[in-house]
Coordinates of C-alpha atoms and ligand atoms in Angstrom, one line a residue:
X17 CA 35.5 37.7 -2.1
X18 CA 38.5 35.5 -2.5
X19 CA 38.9 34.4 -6.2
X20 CA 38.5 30.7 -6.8
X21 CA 36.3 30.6 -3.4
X22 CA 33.3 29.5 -4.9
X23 CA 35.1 27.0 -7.3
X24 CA 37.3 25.4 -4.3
X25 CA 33.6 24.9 -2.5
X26 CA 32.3 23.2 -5.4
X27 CA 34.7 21.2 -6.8
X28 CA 35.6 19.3 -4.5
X29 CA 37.7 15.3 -5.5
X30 CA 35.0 13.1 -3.9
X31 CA 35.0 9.5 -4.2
X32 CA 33.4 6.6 -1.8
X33 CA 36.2 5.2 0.3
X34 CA 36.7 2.2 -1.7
X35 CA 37.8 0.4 1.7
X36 CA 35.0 1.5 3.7
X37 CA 32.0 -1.2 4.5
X38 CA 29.3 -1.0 6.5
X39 CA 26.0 -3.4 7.3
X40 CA 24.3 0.2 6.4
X41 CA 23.5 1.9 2.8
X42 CA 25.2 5.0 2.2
X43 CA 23.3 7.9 1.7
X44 CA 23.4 9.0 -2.3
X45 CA 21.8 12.1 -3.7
X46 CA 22.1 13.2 -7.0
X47 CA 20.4 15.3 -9.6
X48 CA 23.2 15.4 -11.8
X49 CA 25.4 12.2 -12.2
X50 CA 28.8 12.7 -14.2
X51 CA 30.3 11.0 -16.8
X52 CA 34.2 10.3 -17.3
X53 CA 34.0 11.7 -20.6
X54 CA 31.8 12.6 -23.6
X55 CA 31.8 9.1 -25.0
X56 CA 30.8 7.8 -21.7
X57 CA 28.2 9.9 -21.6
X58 CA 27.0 9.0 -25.0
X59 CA 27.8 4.9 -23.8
X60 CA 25.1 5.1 -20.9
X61 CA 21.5 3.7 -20.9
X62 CA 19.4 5.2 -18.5
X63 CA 17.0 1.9 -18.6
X64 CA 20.3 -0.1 -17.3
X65 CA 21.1 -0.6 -13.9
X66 CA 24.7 -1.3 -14.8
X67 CA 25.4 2.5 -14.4
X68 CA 23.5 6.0 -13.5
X69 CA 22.6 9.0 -16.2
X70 CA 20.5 11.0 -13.9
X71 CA 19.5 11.5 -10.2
X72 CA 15.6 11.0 -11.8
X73 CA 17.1 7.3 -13.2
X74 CA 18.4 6.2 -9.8
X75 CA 21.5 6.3 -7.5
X76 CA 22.7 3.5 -5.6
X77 CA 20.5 4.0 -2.5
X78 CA 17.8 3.9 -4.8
X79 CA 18.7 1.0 -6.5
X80 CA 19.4 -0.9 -3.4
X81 CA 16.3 0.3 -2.3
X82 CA 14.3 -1.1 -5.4
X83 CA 16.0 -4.7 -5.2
X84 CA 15.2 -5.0 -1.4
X85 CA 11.4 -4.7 -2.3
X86 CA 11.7 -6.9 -5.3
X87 CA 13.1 -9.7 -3.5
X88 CA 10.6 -8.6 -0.4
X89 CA 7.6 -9.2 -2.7
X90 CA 9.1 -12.1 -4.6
X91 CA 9.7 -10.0 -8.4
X92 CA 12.5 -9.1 -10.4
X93 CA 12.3 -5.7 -10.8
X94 CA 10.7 -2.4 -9.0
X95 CA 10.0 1.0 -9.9
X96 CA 9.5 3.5 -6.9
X97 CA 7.2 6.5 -6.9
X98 CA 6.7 9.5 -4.5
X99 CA 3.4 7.6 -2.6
X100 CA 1.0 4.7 -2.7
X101 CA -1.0 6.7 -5.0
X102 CA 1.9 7.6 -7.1
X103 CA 2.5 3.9 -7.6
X104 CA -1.2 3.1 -8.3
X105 CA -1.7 6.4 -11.0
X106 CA 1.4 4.6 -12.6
X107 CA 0.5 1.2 -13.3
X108 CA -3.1 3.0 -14.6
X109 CA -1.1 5.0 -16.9
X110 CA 1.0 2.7 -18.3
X111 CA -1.3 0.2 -19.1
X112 CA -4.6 1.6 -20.1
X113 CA -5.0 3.3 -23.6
X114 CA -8.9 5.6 -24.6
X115 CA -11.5 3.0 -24.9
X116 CA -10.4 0.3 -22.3
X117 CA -12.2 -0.7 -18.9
X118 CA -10.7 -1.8 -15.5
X119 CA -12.2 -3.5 -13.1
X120 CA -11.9 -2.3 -9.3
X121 CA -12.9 -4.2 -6.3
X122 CA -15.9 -2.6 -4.4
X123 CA -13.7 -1.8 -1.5
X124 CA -11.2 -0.9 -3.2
X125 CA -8.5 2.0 -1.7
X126 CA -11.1 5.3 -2.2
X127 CA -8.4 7.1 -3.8
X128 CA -8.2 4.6 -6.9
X129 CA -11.4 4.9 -7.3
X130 CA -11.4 8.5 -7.5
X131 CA -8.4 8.2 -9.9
X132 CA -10.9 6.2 -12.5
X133 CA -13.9 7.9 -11.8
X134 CA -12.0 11.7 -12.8
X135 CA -8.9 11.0 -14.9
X136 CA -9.1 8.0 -16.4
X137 CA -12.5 9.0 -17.3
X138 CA -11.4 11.8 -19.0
X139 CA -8.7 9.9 -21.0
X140 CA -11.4 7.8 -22.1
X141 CA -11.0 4.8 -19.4
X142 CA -14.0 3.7 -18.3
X143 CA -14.5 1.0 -14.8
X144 CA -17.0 -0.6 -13.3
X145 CA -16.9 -2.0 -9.4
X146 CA -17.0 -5.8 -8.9
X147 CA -17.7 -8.1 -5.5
X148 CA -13.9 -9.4 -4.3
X149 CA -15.9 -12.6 -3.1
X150 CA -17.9 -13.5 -6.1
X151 CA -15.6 -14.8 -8.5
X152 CA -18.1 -16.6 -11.1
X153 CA -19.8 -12.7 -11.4
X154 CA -16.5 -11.2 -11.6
X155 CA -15.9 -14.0 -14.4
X156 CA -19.0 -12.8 -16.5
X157 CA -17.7 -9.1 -16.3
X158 CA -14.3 -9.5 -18.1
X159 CA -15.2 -8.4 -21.7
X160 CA -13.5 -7.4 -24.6
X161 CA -12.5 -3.7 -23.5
X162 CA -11.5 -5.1 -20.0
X163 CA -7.5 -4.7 -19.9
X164 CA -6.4 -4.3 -16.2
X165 CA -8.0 -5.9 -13.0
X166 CA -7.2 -4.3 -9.6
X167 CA -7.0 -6.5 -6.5
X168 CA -6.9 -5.6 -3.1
X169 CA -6.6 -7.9 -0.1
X170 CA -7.7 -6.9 2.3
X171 CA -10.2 -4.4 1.3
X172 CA -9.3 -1.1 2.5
X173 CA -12.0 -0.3 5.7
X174 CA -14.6 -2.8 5.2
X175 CA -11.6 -5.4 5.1
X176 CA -13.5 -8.1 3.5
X177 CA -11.1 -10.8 2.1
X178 CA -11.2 -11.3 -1.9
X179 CA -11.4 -14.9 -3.3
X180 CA -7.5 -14.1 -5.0
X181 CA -7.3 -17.3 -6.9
X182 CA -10.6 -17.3 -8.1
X183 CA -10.6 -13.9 -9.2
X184 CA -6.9 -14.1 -10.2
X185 CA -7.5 -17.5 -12.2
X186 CA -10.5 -15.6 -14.3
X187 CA -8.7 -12.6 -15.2
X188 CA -5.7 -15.1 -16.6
X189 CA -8.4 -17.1 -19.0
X190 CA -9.1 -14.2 -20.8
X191 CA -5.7 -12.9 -20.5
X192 CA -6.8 -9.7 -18.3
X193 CA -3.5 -8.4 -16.8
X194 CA -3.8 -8.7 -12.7
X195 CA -2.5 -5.8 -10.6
X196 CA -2.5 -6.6 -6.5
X197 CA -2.4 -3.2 -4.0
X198 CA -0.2 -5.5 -1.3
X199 CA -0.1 -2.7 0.9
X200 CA -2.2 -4.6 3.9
X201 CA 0.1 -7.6 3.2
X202 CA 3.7 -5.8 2.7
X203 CA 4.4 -8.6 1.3
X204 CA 4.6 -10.9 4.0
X205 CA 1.6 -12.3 4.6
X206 CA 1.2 -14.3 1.2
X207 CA 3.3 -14.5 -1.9
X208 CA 1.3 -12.4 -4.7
X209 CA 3.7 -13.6 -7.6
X210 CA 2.9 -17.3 -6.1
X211 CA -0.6 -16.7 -7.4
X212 CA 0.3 -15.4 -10.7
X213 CA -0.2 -12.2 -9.8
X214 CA 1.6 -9.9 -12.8
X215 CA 1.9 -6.8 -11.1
X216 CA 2.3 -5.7 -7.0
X217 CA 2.4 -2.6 -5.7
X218 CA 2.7 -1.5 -2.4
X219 CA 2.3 1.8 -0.5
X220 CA 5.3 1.6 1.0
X221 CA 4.0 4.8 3.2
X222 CA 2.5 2.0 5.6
X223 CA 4.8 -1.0 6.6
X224 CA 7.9 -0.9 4.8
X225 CA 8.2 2.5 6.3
X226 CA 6.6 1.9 9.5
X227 CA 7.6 5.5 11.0
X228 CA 4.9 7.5 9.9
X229 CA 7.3 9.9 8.3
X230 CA 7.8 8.9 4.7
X231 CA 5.3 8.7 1.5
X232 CA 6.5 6.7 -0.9
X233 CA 5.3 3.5 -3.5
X234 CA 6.8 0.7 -5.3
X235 CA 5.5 -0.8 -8.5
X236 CA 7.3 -4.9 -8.8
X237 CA 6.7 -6.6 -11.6
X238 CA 8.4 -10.2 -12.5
X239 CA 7.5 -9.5 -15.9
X240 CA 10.8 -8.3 -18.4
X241 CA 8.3 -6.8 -21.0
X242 CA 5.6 -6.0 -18.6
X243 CA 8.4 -3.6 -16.6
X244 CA 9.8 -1.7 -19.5
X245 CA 6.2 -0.8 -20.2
X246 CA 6.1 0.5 -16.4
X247 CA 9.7 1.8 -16.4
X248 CA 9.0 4.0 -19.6
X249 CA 6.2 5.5 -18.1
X250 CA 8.6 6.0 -15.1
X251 CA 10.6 8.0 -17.2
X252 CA 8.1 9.9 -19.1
X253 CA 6.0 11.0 -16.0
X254 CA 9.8 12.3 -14.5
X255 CA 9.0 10.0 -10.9
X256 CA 11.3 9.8 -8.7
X257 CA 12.0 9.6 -5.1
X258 CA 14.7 11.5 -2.4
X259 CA 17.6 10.0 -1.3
X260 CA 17.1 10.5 2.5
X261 CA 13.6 9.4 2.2
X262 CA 14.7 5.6 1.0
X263 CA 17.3 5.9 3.1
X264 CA 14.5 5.8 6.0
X265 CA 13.1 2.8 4.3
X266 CA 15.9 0.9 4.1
X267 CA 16.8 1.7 7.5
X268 CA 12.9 0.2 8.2
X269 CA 13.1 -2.8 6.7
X270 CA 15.0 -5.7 8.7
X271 CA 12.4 -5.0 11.7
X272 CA 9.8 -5.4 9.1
X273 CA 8.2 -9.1 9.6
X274 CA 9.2 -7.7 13.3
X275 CA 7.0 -5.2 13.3
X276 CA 4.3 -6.5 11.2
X277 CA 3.3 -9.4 13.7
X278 CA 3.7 -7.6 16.7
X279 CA 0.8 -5.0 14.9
X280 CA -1.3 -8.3 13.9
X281 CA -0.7 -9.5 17.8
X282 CA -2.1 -6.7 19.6
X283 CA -4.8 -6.0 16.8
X284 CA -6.1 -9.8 17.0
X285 CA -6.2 -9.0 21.0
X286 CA -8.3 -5.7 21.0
X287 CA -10.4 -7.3 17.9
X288 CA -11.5 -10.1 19.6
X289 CA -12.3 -8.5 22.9
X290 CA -14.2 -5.9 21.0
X291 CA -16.3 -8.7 19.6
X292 CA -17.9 -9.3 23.1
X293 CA -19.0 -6.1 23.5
X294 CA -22.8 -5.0 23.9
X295 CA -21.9 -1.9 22.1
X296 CA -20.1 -3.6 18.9
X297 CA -22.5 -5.0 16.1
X298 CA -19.8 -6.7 14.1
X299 CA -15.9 -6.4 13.9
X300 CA -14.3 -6.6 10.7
X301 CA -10.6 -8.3 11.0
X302 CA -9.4 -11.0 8.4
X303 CA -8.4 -13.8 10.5
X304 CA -11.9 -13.1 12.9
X305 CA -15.2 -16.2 11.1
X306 CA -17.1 -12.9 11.3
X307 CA -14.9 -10.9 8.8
X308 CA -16.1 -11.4 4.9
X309 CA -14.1 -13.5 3.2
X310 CA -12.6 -15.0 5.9
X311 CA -12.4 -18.2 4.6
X312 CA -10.1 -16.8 1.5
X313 CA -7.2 -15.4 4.4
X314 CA -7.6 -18.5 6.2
X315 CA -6.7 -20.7 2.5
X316 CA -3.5 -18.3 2.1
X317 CA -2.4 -16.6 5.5
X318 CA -1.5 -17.2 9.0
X319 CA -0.6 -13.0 9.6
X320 CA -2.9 -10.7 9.1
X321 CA -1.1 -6.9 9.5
X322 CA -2.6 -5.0 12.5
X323 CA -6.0 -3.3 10.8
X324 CA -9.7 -4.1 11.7
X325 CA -12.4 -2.0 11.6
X326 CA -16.1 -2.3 13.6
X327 CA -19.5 -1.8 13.4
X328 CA -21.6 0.0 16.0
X329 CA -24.9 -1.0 16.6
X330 CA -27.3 1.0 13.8
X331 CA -29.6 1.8 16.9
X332 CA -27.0 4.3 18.0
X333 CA -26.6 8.1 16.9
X334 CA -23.4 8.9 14.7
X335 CA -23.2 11.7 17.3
X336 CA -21.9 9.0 19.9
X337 CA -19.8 6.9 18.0
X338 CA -17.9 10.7 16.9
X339 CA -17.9 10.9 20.7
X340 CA -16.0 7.5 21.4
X341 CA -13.6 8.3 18.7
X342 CA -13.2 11.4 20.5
X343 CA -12.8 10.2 23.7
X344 CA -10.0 7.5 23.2
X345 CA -6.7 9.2 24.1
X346 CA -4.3 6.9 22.8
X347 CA -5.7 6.6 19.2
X348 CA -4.9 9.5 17.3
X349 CA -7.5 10.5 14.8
X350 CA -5.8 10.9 11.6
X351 CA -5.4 8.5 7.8
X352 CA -2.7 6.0 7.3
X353 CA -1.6 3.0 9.2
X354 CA 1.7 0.7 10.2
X355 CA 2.9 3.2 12.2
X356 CA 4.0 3.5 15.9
X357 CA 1.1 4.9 16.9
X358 CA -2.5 3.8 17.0
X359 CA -4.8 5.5 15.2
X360 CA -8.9 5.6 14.8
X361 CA -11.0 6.8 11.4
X362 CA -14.7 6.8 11.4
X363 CA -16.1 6.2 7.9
X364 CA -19.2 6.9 6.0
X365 CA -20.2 3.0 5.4
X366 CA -22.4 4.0 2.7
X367 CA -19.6 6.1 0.8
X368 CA -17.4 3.6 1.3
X369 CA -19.0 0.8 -0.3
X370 CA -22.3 1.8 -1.6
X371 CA -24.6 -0.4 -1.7
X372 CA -22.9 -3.6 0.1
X373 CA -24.5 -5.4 2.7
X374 CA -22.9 -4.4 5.7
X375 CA -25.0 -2.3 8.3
X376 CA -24.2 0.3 11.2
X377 CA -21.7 2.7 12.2
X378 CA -17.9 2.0 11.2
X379 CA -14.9 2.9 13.1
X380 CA -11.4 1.7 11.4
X381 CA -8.7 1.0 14.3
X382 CA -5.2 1.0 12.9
X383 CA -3.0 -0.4 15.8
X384 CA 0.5 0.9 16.5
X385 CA 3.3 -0.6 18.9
X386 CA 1.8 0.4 22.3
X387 CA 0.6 -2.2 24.9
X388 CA -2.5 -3.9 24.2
X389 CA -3.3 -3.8 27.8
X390 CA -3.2 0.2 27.9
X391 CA -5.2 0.5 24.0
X392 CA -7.7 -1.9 25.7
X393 CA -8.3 0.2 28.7
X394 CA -8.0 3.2 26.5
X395 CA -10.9 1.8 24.6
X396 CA -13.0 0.4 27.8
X397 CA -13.2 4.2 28.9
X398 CA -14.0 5.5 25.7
X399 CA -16.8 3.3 25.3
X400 CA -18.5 4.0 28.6
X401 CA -17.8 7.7 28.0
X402 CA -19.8 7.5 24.7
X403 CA -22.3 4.9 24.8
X404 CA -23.7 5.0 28.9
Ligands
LIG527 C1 -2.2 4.3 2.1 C2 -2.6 3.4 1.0 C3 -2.3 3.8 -0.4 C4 -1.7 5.1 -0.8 O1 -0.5 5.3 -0.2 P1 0.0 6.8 -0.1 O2 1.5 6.7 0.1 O3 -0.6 7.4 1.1 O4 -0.4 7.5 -1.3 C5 -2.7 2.8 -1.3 N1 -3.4 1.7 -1.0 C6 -3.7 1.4 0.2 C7 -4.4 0.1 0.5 C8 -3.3 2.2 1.3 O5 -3.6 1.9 2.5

């Protein structure tokens, strides 16, 4: 080998053009960031944005990234994490110490639950399920040990729309900290903060992505003392997101509000079409009277993201609403939502909130960019292939 090849490939003088702009974010990715000199090294905070210590810390895509979903959601400051989940786990983790309770909404995103029910559990966290529309019962539950209140609007699947200020307005009299899961609202469709909200994540997986091709979470908080707590954490648990992936993000996120009414458009078409079916017991879309909690979306929304799910008639066999699922041709069957394609879940009602009052089979429509026109005929066949 030629001597110095290797070092003449790695070496190389690279700056940023500092006369190059462009409406675009460039690109960063970085494990290791270097320092001008040992005192410079020494000099550097990692918990300041003023400069970079580590790829883990941030680069400036990252950083760019972070502010654009701050100001999306209305905060000061945002952490991201590798998924929705990720973001979720977080807040948990940096909040909640052995011997505390959280409250979770009874529709609450099944993974979270799952997260309480096995490791918080064993870290000595206990929970308990409340009703998102009864906020005088949710009052009485706040007790001593009670430390973190999850809210979720809509509920994931059975969509049901939580009374926020009354639930939000109890949790601040005892001093309860409040965490929102915006992810249905990607922060568009109301102002969390607004409603004194102390803590908003988002799985930004869904809208903020809106390809289908990226996992990723923020945590925003408005809160200085609140967000070291969270950015501390941060660091300790080593999270951290890729370059290229909030690149894709950012890349997203002007055809965002874009995007997220042309979703609600088609969705509110095909919902309310479903509704005059013979076949369709209930459908279960915010903005639609015969949607729980309807009311509450109506008080602090006009949009409503492009999710609904509905309820087969009980008299009919789970056999045939797994063959209308089966039969539609434009709905992919597969998890996630906000994506360009449409997609259709069928989901254990029982599991998925035990012991609510909802009845019959449920089916939960995510709708992507196609024409409502062709989703509606791809649904009209699909309904006389399974139910006639
Ligand atoms: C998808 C989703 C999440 C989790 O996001 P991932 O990136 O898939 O982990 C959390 N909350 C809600 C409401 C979601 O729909």
């Amino acid at each position: 080998m030629k001597p110095d090849a290797a070092n003449a490939l790695i070496h190389l003088d690279y700056e940023p053009p500092p006369g190059f702009a462009a409406p675009q974010v460039g690109v960063f990715k970085a494990s290791t960031v270097l320092f001008k000199d040992v005192a410079a090294m020494r000099a550097r905070d990692w918990r300041s944005k003023a400069g970079y210590t580590y790829g883990l810390h941030g680069t400036p895509t990252t950083f760019t990234l972070e502010e654009r979903i701050a100001a999306l959601e209305g905060g000061r400051h945002c952490l991201l994490v590798p998924s929705g989940l990720a973001a979720i786990a977080l807040v948990d983790q940096a909040l909640l110490a052995p011997g505390d309770e959280i409250l979770l909404p009874a529709n609450v995103y099944g993974p979270s639950r799952e997260l309480a029910r096995t490791e918080l559990a064993r870290f000595g966290v206990t929970h308990r399920l409340y009703d998102p529309l009864d906020a005088a019962t949710f009052a009485a539950m706040l007790g001593e040990r009670t430390k973190l209140v999850w809210l979720e609007a809509a509920g994931s699947v059975t969509m049901e729309f939580p009374d926020l200020r009354g639930l939000v307005a109890a949790a601040q009299r005892r001093g309860v900290t409040t965490a929102l899961d915006n992810t249905w609202g990607a922060g568009l469709a109301f102002d969390a903060f607004a409603l004194a909200i102390q803590v908003v994540v988002q799985a930004l997986t869904k809208f903020p992505s809106g390809g289908g091709d990226v996992l990723m979470g923020s945590v925003t908080t408005r809160d200085d003392a609140l967000h070291e707590r969270l950015k501390l954490a941060h660091m300790h648990l080593g999270l951290g997101v890729a370059g290229n992936d909030a690149e894709a993000v950012l890349r997203s996120l002007p055809s965002l509000p874009l995007r997220y009414r042309a979703h609600d458009q088609t969705a509110r078409e095909l919902a309310q079409w479903l509704q005059g079916r013979p076949e369709v017991a209930r459908v279960l879309h915010p903005a639609l009277p015969s949607c729980p909690g309807h009311e509450h979306w109506r008080a602090l929304c006009t949009d409503a993201a492009g999710l609904f799910s509905v309820l087969f008639d009980e008299r009919y066999a789970q056999a045939q609403v797994d063959r209308f699922v089966d039969a539609l041709r434009l709905f992919g069957i597969g998890y996630s939502w906000a994506g360009p394609r449409s997609l259709a879940v069928p989901y254990d009602l029982k599991a998925m909130r035990p012991g609510g009052p909802l009845r019959g089979h449920l089916v939960r429509f995510s709708i992507g960019l196609e024409e409502a026109v062709a989703l509606r005929a791809d649904m009209e066949q699909a309904l006389r292939a399974a139910f006639t």
